[in-house]
Amino acid sequence: MTSRPEHLPERLALISDVQAAEYISTGLLEGREDVPSIALNKVAEALPGDDARLRLHRVRDLIDDAVTKFRDERPTAADAWLAPRLHETLRLTRREAAEKRLWTYMALGVAPDYVVWRHLSDPKADGSRGRVARDRFVGPHYKQTFARLWWAAELFRDGSDYQPVVVACGNQDMLNSALRLDIVDHRPTALALVGLMESGIVRTGREVNALTPAVNTAAATLMYDVIAPDVERDGEPLRDWIAGAASALPSPRNNLPEGPEEERVPEEAVRRLVAHFEELFADAPVRGRASDEGEGLCASAEGIGSDRRTR
């Protein structure tokens, strides 16, 4: 299996897709080869300054602990644990998180072994090797290994509370489909989706895959931010949270961390959308609803929603 990089610099860096292409070999995608980390770091763009958020080893230690904790479980189980802690450790703004080159460097320069461990598929029936999809290293924010976790934590947290993130990331179909939708930028919408899962109304992957396109389609005629307004966002708590990175302890491993002390989403707005989404879900076609009730496996979420979001 792909190993931990032999060379880890002190700070995170940036690497473009064009530069990364040289290091994404068939052997790496099949988990047979390591990334030549010394060569990679010679072409990577080192991030300047002494910002505590850019210390590489805090992130690497967190990833090591995720692998240790979930080594004997299905790798998908790591998502709900790692997403809030990665978000709290990095303390990025959305503008900073939109820098695709940072996530590419994390996948190749910091933790290619994690990408392979988390996303390597099973061997095929014909005996051919399993592979990691290339977009787990260099894909869009809803596919790339670390970007998808950071954005899930950013979009599903309720102010400083990461518990909704744990719920959302605990269902792979919610994580895979909702991140493609522009509507989850609206916090009451994101938390209403989580609310349907917490109440047990939506449980299986197939049900999630029926709910999310129904909610997204209805948004074309019903503006959720009008019927369920969010509070006006104040940037000061986020700035204070970022400024506190230098003195922050490592993200807690046994308890959930705390995000920026932003105002929580209005409960009434979430309740209003939960009721509306429940009605939409009642009429949504769920594949195998009668015969497959309670089945946890589901159809792929490929193609659901839109990717219009630009960050």
PDB file of N, CA and C in Angstrom, residues 43 55 63 83 102 105 122-123 128 141-142 145 147 171 175 184 199 225 237 253 279 283:
ATOM      1  N   VAL A  43       8.715  21.265  -6.617  1.00  0.00           N
ATOM      2  CA  VAL A  43       7.880  22.016  -7.562  1.00  0.00           C
ATOM      3  C   VAL A  43       6.696  22.695  -6.871  1.00  0.00           C
ATOM      4  N   ARG A  55       0.732  25.046   9.540  1.00  0.00           N
ATOM      5  CA  ARG A  55       1.690  24.055  10.020  1.00  0.00           C
ATOM      6  C   ARG A  55       1.250  22.665   9.581  1.00  0.00           C
ATOM      7  N   ILE A  63      -4.629  13.258  10.659  1.00  0.00           N
ATOM      8  CA  ILE A  63      -4.907  12.204   9.681  1.00  0.00           C
ATOM      9  C   ILE A  63      -4.391  10.858  10.174  1.00  0.00           C
ATOM     10  N   ALA A  83     -14.093  15.173   9.311  1.00  0.00           N
ATOM     11  CA  ALA A  83     -14.562  16.430   8.720  1.00  0.00           C
ATOM     12  C   ALA A  83     -14.566  17.599   9.711  1.00  0.00           C
ATOM     13  N   LEU A 102      -4.313  24.033  -2.777  1.00  0.00           N
ATOM     14  CA  LEU A 102      -4.047  23.622  -1.398  1.00  0.00           C
ATOM     15  C   LEU A 102      -4.503  22.186  -1.172  1.00  0.00           C
ATOM     16  N   TYR A 105      -2.292  19.675  -2.911  1.00  0.00           N
ATOM     17  CA  TYR A 105      -1.059  19.435  -2.157  1.00  0.00           C
ATOM     18  C   TYR A 105      -1.321  18.538  -0.948  1.00  0.00           C
ATOM     19  N   ASP A 122     -12.432  -2.082  -4.135  1.00  0.00           N
ATOM     20  CA  ASP A 122     -12.126  -3.499  -4.011  1.00  0.00           C
ATOM     21  C   ASP A 122     -11.652  -4.052  -5.360  1.00  0.00           C
ATOM     22  N   PRO A 123     -10.856  -5.125  -5.340  1.00  0.00           N
ATOM     23  CA  PRO A 123     -10.472  -5.766  -6.605  1.00  0.00           C
ATOM     24  C   PRO A 123     -11.709  -6.198  -7.382  1.00  0.00           C
ATOM     25  N   SER A 128      -8.548  -8.030 -11.548  1.00  0.00           N
ATOM     26  CA  SER A 128      -7.783  -6.799 -11.707  1.00  0.00           C
ATOM     27  C   SER A 128      -7.825  -5.981 -10.416  1.00  0.00           C
ATOM     28  N   HIS A 141     -14.570  20.245  -5.501  1.00  0.00           N
ATOM     29  CA  HIS A 141     -14.712  20.257  -4.045  1.00  0.00           C
ATOM     30  C   HIS A 141     -15.612  19.150  -3.507  1.00  0.00           C
ATOM     31  N   TYR A 142     -16.540  18.649  -4.312  1.00  0.00           N
ATOM     32  CA  TYR A 142     -17.433  17.600  -3.827  1.00  0.00           C
ATOM     33  C   TYR A 142     -16.869  16.204  -4.073  1.00  0.00           C
ATOM     34  N   THR A 145     -10.651  14.376  -1.866  1.00  0.00           N
ATOM     35  CA  THR A 145     -10.693  13.732  -0.550  1.00  0.00           C
ATOM     36  C   THR A 145     -10.838  14.701   0.610  1.00  0.00           C
ATOM     37  N   ALA A 147     -11.047  18.318   0.369  1.00  0.00           N
ATOM     38  CA  ALA A 147     -11.941  19.447   0.114  1.00  0.00           C
ATOM     39  C   ALA A 147     -13.382  19.093   0.468  1.00  0.00           C
ATOM     40  N   ASN A 171     -23.806   9.653   6.355  1.00  0.00           N
ATOM     41  CA  ASN A 171     -24.518   9.044   5.230  1.00  0.00           C
ATOM     42  C   ASN A 171     -23.786   9.453   3.958  1.00  0.00           C
ATOM     43  N   LEU A 175     -23.546  13.154   1.819  1.00  0.00           N
ATOM     44  CA  LEU A 175     -22.272  13.823   1.590  1.00  0.00           C
ATOM     45  C   LEU A 175     -21.992  13.963   0.097  1.00  0.00           C
ATOM     46  N   VAL A 184     -27.436  24.237  -0.539  1.00  0.00           N
ATOM     47  CA  VAL A 184     -26.906  24.014   0.813  1.00  0.00           C
ATOM     48  C   VAL A 184     -26.047  25.176   1.285  1.00  0.00           C
ATOM     49  N   SER A 199     -34.572  12.769  12.489  1.00  0.00           N
ATOM     50  CA  SER A 199     -35.911  12.337  12.897  1.00  0.00           C
ATOM     51  C   SER A 199     -36.255  10.938  12.402  1.00  0.00           C
ATOM     52  N   ASP A 225     -34.660  30.987   0.974  1.00  0.00           N
ATOM     53  CA  ASP A 225     -34.147  32.061   1.820  1.00  0.00           C
ATOM     54  C   ASP A 225     -35.206  33.113   2.117  1.00  0.00           C
ATOM     55  N   PRO A 237     -16.796  36.873  14.499  1.00  0.00           N
ATOM     56  CA  PRO A 237     -16.461  35.613  15.178  1.00  0.00           C
ATOM     57  C   PRO A 237     -15.495  34.746  14.390  1.00  0.00           C
ATOM     58  N   ARG A 253      -9.708  14.698  20.158  1.00  0.00           N
ATOM     59  CA  ARG A 253      -9.936  13.424  19.466  1.00  0.00           C
ATOM     60  C   ARG A 253     -11.184  12.703  19.954  1.00  0.00           C
ATOM     61  N   GLU A 279     -42.970  17.000   3.091  1.00  0.00           N
ATOM     62  CA  GLU A 279     -44.026  16.892   2.076  1.00  0.00           C
ATOM     63  C   GLU A 279     -43.432  16.542   0.711  1.00  0.00           C
ATOM     64  N   ASP A 283     -43.774  12.609  -1.736  1.00  0.00           N
ATOM     65  CA  ASP A 283     -44.143  12.423  -3.139  1.00  0.00           C
ATOM     66  C   ASP A 283     -42.964  12.039  -4.026  1.00  0.00           C
TER      67      ASP A 283
END
